Each structure stands twice: as structure tokens, then as C-alpha cells.
Amino acid sequence: MHATLSGPDQYLRRDGIEVGHPSVGENYAENQLVMKFQDALLKNKLVIDGDTAKVSRFGVIPRIPTVGSPGIRWIDVLDWTSFHYINAWEEGTDKIVVLSSLHEIHLDLRSGRSWKQHVCSARLDFGQINQKFLGRKNRYVHMCYYGPWPKFSGLAKVDLDAPRVPSVVIDGTSDPDLNEPCIAASRRFERGQFCGQPFFVVNGEEEDDGYVLSYIHNEESGVSELLVMDAKSPMLETVVSIELPTRVPYGFHGIFINSDQIANQNHATLNVVCLLEESIPREGSDHDRPTRAFNQPAAWPGQEM
């Protein structure tokens, strides 16, 4: 469900988002990624798998809904899937660009068409940007190098304005940087050292003025550190390293928030409806049980139950 608010106490509208199946599981219809928990438990395989028979789609929600507007508009993206998205921005009034790990997805709101543009072939994921550019076109993304799966063995700074080269299939033994112009800075850690998702901390006016932070763990020595690196240096050189009293597990997500942001944040109380789907009926299914709602308010603002 998507709700639109114009302030802490001004409720505008709500729209249901029909997905047709449970949002986590083998029948999730809005993405080619599926979760097969039975394979992880019974076959010792990765829980994440792909289903190319499915068609991914993006839901475009009006920023300011108007009377009679259709609400959410769905645009299909053929032969596409991604687990992590980095940013999205508007180009003109009829086009949206969605930035994922290694591609840009272009959505044409006028025609309902979509197309993909390759960004980088290096094995990268878990991207982070300067948070001032969320919702606006950004140039730089700080990302993690895969290897060995599922760990991350280094960090890279990707330049989205660099010349684009055709997609290259990596054979597992070639240079993962591939001398691509999109790699503006790169740092590989020592043997046995692995990192988590980077954080970008602003310290200046330019987009890449600041520091890249990441948790590093040495599996041989058992030492964990918070590494602070110079975001403008070509090798992401260390500014300071802080040894940690305990390890932060791989794969944790987050952002950096300073004391001023915490002190000046806006507090709003929102009514939240928690929906528990016992079963979503499918065509020919014998499990046609209704959805139950818990903690549902007596009425949404401006509406009668």
C-alpha cells in the first residue's frame, strides 16, 4: 500500500498496490528474483534464484496526486532483474532514470516503453552515493567488489559520466577492473580482509568531496576496523583506521548521519496498517482464505470505514 502525505497531519490519499502473490517467495511477480527457501534448507543452494519467464516492472507514483489521476502506473522492463537500487531521477517531464548496480533503466512515461543502458562490467554491488543527490542525477557511486562470493574484497568509485563501453562477460580469472573508464578509483584489500557496504560522508561542496567509510574484517587475525578513506584519492587512501571492539557482520546496510541531522530531524506520527497475508488466492487454487489486518485504525484521515 502507498500513502501520500503533505505534512505530519495532512493525509491526501492512499493507493493499493496489487502484486497478485506474496511479496517474498517463488511467486513474486514484479521481479525476476525469487526466494526459494526450500532449496536453501534441503539442497544447500543459494536462497536467491532467477526466473526468466517473469517480467519485471516498475511502479511510477505521482509525486503530487490530482483528482482523477490513475495513481500508480506500471512499466514493464523485459529481461531485467536487480537486487539493489542506488538512485533515481527525472529527466524532463516524461522520463525517469533508475540507477541499479551496473545499469541505468530508462522509463518513458509518455509511451510506456523502457530500455536499459549498461554502466560498468566490473563485479560490483552495494552502491552508495552522496545523500545530497538522492532523487537528482548523480555522477559518483561507491561500491563493493565481489569475491569470493558472497564476500567483498575491495571498494571502487564509479564515474557515471565516463565513456560507456560494451558489456563484458567476466570469466572469473581476468582483471575485474577490466581497465574500464568508469572506475575512477579502486582499492583491493589484503588477503583475508573483507569489507561491508561503504558509507559516504560529505566534507565539501563538490559531489565527491568527503570520505568513504567501511567496516573491514581480517579473517586471519580476527581484527575488525572502521576504515575512513579519502573519496577523491585514486586508491581510496586511508585517512584514519579505528579498531573496533567487536566485528560488524558482512552485508549490513546503512547511511552516515551526523549530530546536526539527528537534532534537526522532523518527527511525525503516522498511522500504520500492518497486513498479514495468510494466502493470496491464485487461479485454480484451493487456498482461498482472506487477508487479515491487524492494528488497523478506526478510520483513515478524511475517510469513513
Short mmCIF file of C-alpha atoms in Angstrom, two decimals:
data_model
loop_
_atom_site.label_atom_id
_atom_site.label_comp_id
_atom_site.label_asym_id
_atom_site.label_seq_id
_atom_site.Cartn_x
_atom_site.Cartn_y
_atom_site.Cartn_z
CA MET A 1 0.00 0.00 0.00
CA HIS A 2 1.20 3.53 -0.84
CA ALA A 3 0.02 6.54 1.15
CA THR A 4 0.62 10.20 0.24
CA LEU A 5 1.08 12.84 2.96
CA SER A 6 1.61 16.59 2.58
CA GLY A 7 2.66 17.04 6.19
CA PRO A 8 2.60 15.28 9.57
CA ASP A 9 -1.19 15.64 9.84
CA GLN A 10 -2.35 16.18 6.25
CA TYR A 11 -3.40 12.94 4.60
CA LEU A 12 -4.03 13.13 0.84
CA ARG A 13 -4.79 9.66 -0.48
CA ARG A 14 -3.85 6.03 -0.38
CA ASP A 15 -3.44 3.54 -3.22
CA GLY A 16 -3.38 -0.23 -3.06
CA ILE A 17 -0.51 -1.98 -4.82
CA GLU A 18 -1.70 -5.22 -6.34
CA VAL A 19 1.12 -7.75 -6.70
CA GLY A 20 -1.06 -10.85 -7.05
CA HIS A 21 1.15 -13.05 -4.85
CA PRO A 22 3.09 -12.82 -1.57
CA SER A 23 5.88 -10.26 -1.87
CA VAL A 24 8.61 -12.68 -0.76
CA GLY A 25 8.59 -16.09 -2.31
CA GLU A 26 8.73 -18.02 -5.55
CA ASN A 27 5.63 -16.31 -6.93
CA TYR A 28 6.69 -12.69 -6.61
CA ALA A 29 5.63 -11.22 -9.96
CA GLU A 30 7.29 -7.79 -10.03
CA ASN A 31 10.89 -9.03 -10.29
CA GLN A 32 12.71 -11.99 -11.84
CA LEU A 33 14.42 -12.65 -8.50
CA VAL A 34 12.68 -15.34 -6.48
CA MET A 35 13.33 -16.67 -2.99
CA LYS A 36 13.46 -20.45 -2.78
CA PHE A 37 13.83 -21.20 0.91
CA GLN A 38 13.28 -24.90 0.33
CA ASP A 39 16.40 -25.07 -1.86
CA ALA A 40 18.49 -23.44 0.87
CA LEU A 41 17.21 -25.87 3.52
CA LEU A 42 17.02 -29.09 1.53
CA LYS A 43 19.56 -28.69 -1.29
CA ASN A 44 22.20 -26.42 0.31
CA LYS A 45 21.75 -23.92 -2.53
CA LEU A 46 21.50 -20.12 -2.54
CA VAL A 47 18.09 -18.91 -1.43
CA ILE A 48 18.04 -16.38 -4.31
CA ASP A 49 17.33 -17.63 -7.81
CA GLY A 50 16.15 -16.14 -11.10
CA ASP A 51 13.07 -16.88 -13.17
CA THR A 52 13.47 -15.51 -16.70
CA ALA A 53 9.85 -16.36 -17.50
CA LYS A 54 8.74 -13.49 -15.27
CA VAL A 55 8.68 -9.85 -16.40
CA SER A 56 9.98 -7.18 -14.03
CA ARG A 57 8.05 -3.94 -13.75
CA PHE A 58 8.41 -0.54 -12.10
CA GLY A 59 5.56 1.30 -10.41
CA VAL A 60 5.65 5.06 -11.03
CA ILE A 61 3.77 7.01 -8.35
CA PRO A 62 2.81 10.70 -8.90
CA ARG A 63 4.64 12.98 -6.51
CA ILE A 64 1.53 15.13 -6.10
CA PRO A 65 -1.65 13.18 -6.93
CA THR A 66 -4.50 15.04 -8.60
CA VAL A 67 -8.21 14.33 -8.78
CA GLY A 68 -8.84 11.67 -11.38
CA SER A 69 -5.18 10.68 -11.69
CA PRO A 70 -4.65 6.94 -12.22
CA GLY A 71 -2.37 6.60 -9.20
CA ILE A 72 0.36 4.04 -9.78
CA ARG A 73 1.46 3.44 -13.37
CA TRP A 74 3.27 0.18 -14.18
CA ILE A 75 6.01 -0.05 -16.84
CA ASP A 76 7.45 -3.44 -17.82
CA VAL A 77 11.21 -3.95 -18.19
CA LEU A 78 11.98 -7.05 -20.22
CA ASP A 79 14.89 -9.36 -19.41
CA TRP A 80 15.82 -7.47 -16.28
CA THR A 81 16.38 -8.07 -12.59
CA SER A 82 18.33 -6.43 -9.80
CA PHE A 83 18.51 -6.85 -6.06
CA HIS A 84 19.83 -3.39 -5.15
CA TYR A 85 18.97 0.07 -6.45
CA ILE A 86 21.07 3.20 -5.87
CA ASN A 87 19.22 6.30 -7.08
CA ALA A 88 16.55 7.59 -9.44
CA TRP A 89 15.92 10.97 -11.05
CA GLU A 90 13.71 12.72 -13.59
CA GLU A 91 14.89 13.92 -16.99
CA GLY A 92 12.36 16.44 -18.24
CA THR A 93 8.70 15.77 -17.52
CA ASP A 94 8.26 12.41 -19.25
CA LYS A 95 11.33 10.34 -18.38
CA ILE A 96 12.68 8.68 -15.23
CA VAL A 97 16.11 7.07 -14.90
CA VAL A 98 16.61 4.34 -12.28
CA LEU A 99 20.20 3.50 -11.33
CA SER A 100 20.89 -0.06 -10.23
CA SER A 101 24.22 -1.74 -9.52
CA LEU A 102 25.54 -1.84 -13.08
CA HIS A 103 22.78 -0.42 -15.31
CA GLU A 104 20.52 2.55 -15.88
CA ILE A 105 16.86 1.77 -16.52
CA HIS A 106 15.10 4.44 -18.59
CA LEU A 107 11.32 4.73 -18.21
CA ASP A 108 9.40 6.75 -20.81
CA LEU A 109 6.18 7.92 -19.19
CA ARG A 110 4.70 9.17 -22.45
CA SER A 111 5.00 5.92 -24.41
CA GLY A 112 5.18 3.43 -21.53
CA ARG A 113 8.40 2.00 -23.02
CA SER A 114 11.60 1.14 -21.15
CA TRP A 115 15.19 0.40 -22.09
CA LYS A 116 18.45 -0.43 -20.34
CA GLN A 117 21.88 1.19 -20.60
CA HIS A 118 25.00 -0.64 -19.45
CA VAL A 119 27.21 1.27 -16.99
CA CYS A 120 30.02 -1.00 -15.86
CA SER A 121 31.20 -4.64 -16.24
CA ALA A 122 33.23 -4.93 -13.04
CA ARG A 123 31.71 -7.22 -10.40
CA LEU A 124 30.30 -4.51 -8.14
CA ASP A 125 27.31 -4.12 -5.82
CA PHE A 126 26.09 -2.40 -2.63
CA GLY A 127 26.37 1.13 -4.05
CA GLN A 128 26.23 4.32 -2.01
CA ILE A 129 26.15 7.94 -3.17
CA ASN A 130 26.39 11.41 -1.69
CA GLN A 131 22.97 11.62 0.01
CA LYS A 132 22.53 15.22 -1.16
CA PHE A 133 21.95 13.79 -4.64
CA LEU A 134 19.13 11.40 -3.76
CA GLY A 135 16.40 11.97 -6.33
CA ARG A 136 18.75 14.03 -8.53
CA LYS A 137 21.23 12.93 -11.16
CA ASN A 138 24.49 11.95 -9.50
CA ARG A 139 27.93 11.30 -11.00
CA TYR A 140 29.74 9.10 -8.50
CA VAL A 141 28.86 5.80 -6.82
CA HIS A 142 30.99 3.98 -4.23
CA MET A 143 30.61 0.21 -4.49
CA CYS A 144 31.98 -3.14 -3.27
CA TYR A 145 33.94 -5.69 -5.32
CA TYR A 146 32.55 -9.21 -5.17
CA GLY A 147 34.95 -12.01 -4.44
CA PRO A 148 34.98 -14.65 -3.31
CA TRP A 149 31.18 -14.86 -3.27
CA PRO A 150 29.41 -13.83 -1.07
CA LYS A 151 32.15 -11.65 0.43
CA PHE A 152 33.50 -8.27 -0.74
CA SER A 153 37.25 -7.88 -1.24
CA GLY A 154 37.56 -4.21 -2.17
CA LEU A 155 35.95 -0.88 -2.98
CA ALA A 156 35.58 1.13 -6.17
CA LYS A 157 34.46 4.62 -7.12
CA VAL A 158 32.37 4.55 -10.30
CA ASP A 159 32.10 7.61 -12.57
CA LEU A 160 28.74 7.60 -14.39
CA ASP A 161 29.92 10.38 -16.74
CA ALA A 162 32.82 8.32 -18.06
CA PRO A 163 32.59 6.89 -21.60
CA ARG A 164 30.42 3.75 -21.73
CA VAL A 165 31.88 0.51 -23.10
CA PRO A 166 30.01 -2.64 -24.21
CA SER A 167 29.12 -5.19 -21.56
CA VAL A 168 31.94 -7.69 -20.96
CA VAL A 169 31.47 -11.21 -19.60
CA ILE A 170 33.93 -11.83 -16.77
CA ASP A 171 35.46 -15.31 -16.74
CA GLY A 172 36.48 -15.23 -13.10
CA THR A 173 40.22 -15.01 -13.82
CA SER A 174 40.52 -11.72 -15.72
CA ASP A 175 41.19 -8.35 -14.13
CA PRO A 176 37.86 -7.41 -12.51
CA ASP A 177 38.53 -3.72 -13.22
CA LEU A 178 38.89 -4.51 -16.95
CA ASN A 179 40.62 -1.12 -17.31
CA GLU A 180 37.16 0.39 -17.68
CA PRO A 181 36.97 4.18 -17.80
CA CYS A 182 34.04 4.06 -15.35
CA ILE A 183 36.41 3.03 -12.50
CA ALA A 184 37.61 6.38 -11.17
CA ALA A 185 39.24 4.92 -8.03
CA SER A 186 39.88 1.41 -6.77
CA ARG A 187 41.19 -0.29 -3.66
CA ARG A 188 41.73 -4.00 -3.06
CA PHE A 189 42.26 -5.25 0.48
CA GLU A 190 44.91 -7.67 1.66
CA ARG A 191 44.44 -11.43 1.61
CA GLY A 192 41.85 -12.48 4.20
CA GLN A 193 40.42 -8.96 4.55
CA PHE A 194 36.83 -8.28 3.53
CA CYS A 195 34.60 -5.23 3.75
CA GLY A 196 30.98 -4.20 4.07
CA GLN A 197 28.87 -1.65 2.23
CA PRO A 198 30.61 1.77 2.09
CA PHE A 199 29.18 4.98 3.53
CA PHE A 200 29.83 8.41 2.05
CA VAL A 201 30.36 11.35 4.42
CA VAL A 202 30.15 14.83 2.88
CA ASN A 203 33.01 17.27 3.56
CA GLY A 204 32.84 19.98 0.91
CA GLU A 205 30.83 21.42 -1.96
CA GLU A 206 31.70 19.06 -4.83
CA GLU A 207 29.85 15.76 -5.12
CA ASP A 208 32.89 13.64 -4.23
CA ASP A 209 34.28 15.97 -1.53
CA GLY A 210 34.31 13.79 1.55
CA TYR A 211 35.20 10.42 2.98
CA VAL A 212 34.34 6.81 2.25
CA LEU A 213 33.76 4.68 5.37
CA SER A 214 33.60 0.90 5.52
CA TYR A 215 33.84 -1.83 8.12
CA ILE A 216 36.81 -4.14 7.45
CA HIS A 217 37.32 -7.57 8.98
CA ASN A 218 40.54 -9.60 8.85
CA GLU A 219 39.57 -13.27 9.00
CA GLU A 220 43.16 -14.35 9.72
CA SER A 221 43.88 -12.02 12.65
CA GLY A 222 40.27 -11.54 13.81
CA VAL A 223 40.74 -7.74 13.87
CA SER A 224 37.87 -5.51 12.74
CA GLU A 225 38.24 -1.84 11.82
CA LEU A 226 36.27 1.17 10.72
CA LEU A 227 38.27 2.46 7.77
CA VAL A 228 37.99 6.13 6.77
CA MET A 229 39.26 6.80 3.24
CA ASP A 230 39.79 9.89 1.08
CA ALA A 231 37.00 9.80 -1.54
CA LYS A 232 39.00 11.88 -4.04
CA SER A 233 42.19 9.81 -3.99
CA PRO A 234 42.71 7.34 -6.87
CA MET A 235 43.45 4.47 -4.47
CA LEU A 236 40.94 5.48 -1.76
CA GLU A 237 43.81 6.09 0.62
CA THR A 238 43.36 5.69 4.38
CA VAL A 239 42.78 8.83 6.41
CA VAL A 240 42.32 7.00 9.71
CA SER A 241 41.64 3.46 10.87
CA ILE A 242 39.70 2.77 14.08
CA GLU A 243 39.96 -0.71 15.60
CA LEU A 244 36.59 -2.00 16.76
CA PRO A 245 35.89 -3.93 19.97
CA THR A 246 33.71 -6.39 18.06
CA ARG A 247 33.01 -7.43 14.50
CA VAL A 248 30.22 -5.96 12.34
CA PRO A 249 28.79 -8.77 10.17
CA TYR A 250 29.20 -8.61 6.40
CA GLY A 251 26.26 -7.31 4.41
CA PHE A 252 24.92 -4.71 6.86
CA HIS A 253 23.29 -1.69 5.17
CA GLY A 254 23.18 1.86 6.47
CA ILE A 255 23.95 5.55 5.99
CA PHE A 256 26.00 8.09 7.95
CA ILE A 257 24.02 10.61 10.00
CA ASN A 258 25.75 13.42 11.87
CA SER A 259 24.67 15.00 15.13
CA ASP A 260 23.10 18.06 13.43
CA GLN A 261 20.90 15.84 11.25
CA ILE A 262 19.71 13.93 14.30
CA ALA A 263 18.97 17.14 16.23
CA ASN A 264 17.08 18.77 13.34
CA GLN A 265 15.09 15.82 12.07
CA ASN A 266 11.33 16.19 11.72
CA HIS A 267 9.19 13.93 13.85
CA ALA A 268 5.83 12.79 12.54
CA THR A 269 3.38 10.30 13.91
CA LEU A 270 1.86 8.11 11.23
CA ASN A 271 -0.86 5.52 11.43
CA VAL A 272 0.50 2.27 10.07
CA VAL A 273 -1.63 -0.57 8.83
CA CYS A 274 0.06 -3.93 9.15
CA LEU A 275 -1.27 -6.54 6.79
CA LEU A 276 -0.70 -10.21 7.28
CA GLU A 277 -1.34 -12.25 4.16
CA GLU A 278 -2.31 -15.75 5.15
CA SER A 279 -2.73 -16.67 1.50
CA ILE A 280 -3.18 -14.83 -1.77
CA PRO A 281 -5.59 -16.83 -3.95
CA ARG A 282 -4.34 -17.86 -7.37
CA GLU A 283 -6.35 -19.12 -10.29
CA GLY A 284 -7.24 -22.73 -9.62
CA SER A 285 -6.01 -22.51 -6.02
CA ASP A 286 -7.79 -24.36 -3.22
CA HIS A 287 -6.47 -21.91 -0.62
CA ASP A 288 -8.90 -19.02 -0.97
CA ARG A 289 -8.58 -17.62 2.52
CA PRO A 290 -8.98 -13.88 3.11
CA THR A 291 -6.31 -11.42 4.16
CA ARG A 292 -6.40 -10.38 7.83
CA ALA A 293 -5.47 -6.91 9.03
CA PHE A 294 -4.05 -6.12 12.46
CA ASN A 295 -3.68 -2.75 14.23
CA GLN A 296 -5.94 -1.12 11.65
CA PRO A 297 -7.08 2.35 12.74
CA ALA A 298 -10.80 3.07 13.13
CA ALA A 299 -10.63 5.28 10.03
CA TRP A 300 -8.04 6.87 7.78
CA PRO A 301 -7.99 10.68 7.99
CA GLY A 302 -10.71 12.08 5.73
CA GLN A 303 -12.31 8.67 5.17
CA GLU A 304 -15.06 6.67 6.83
CA MET A 305 -14.62 2.98 7.48
#
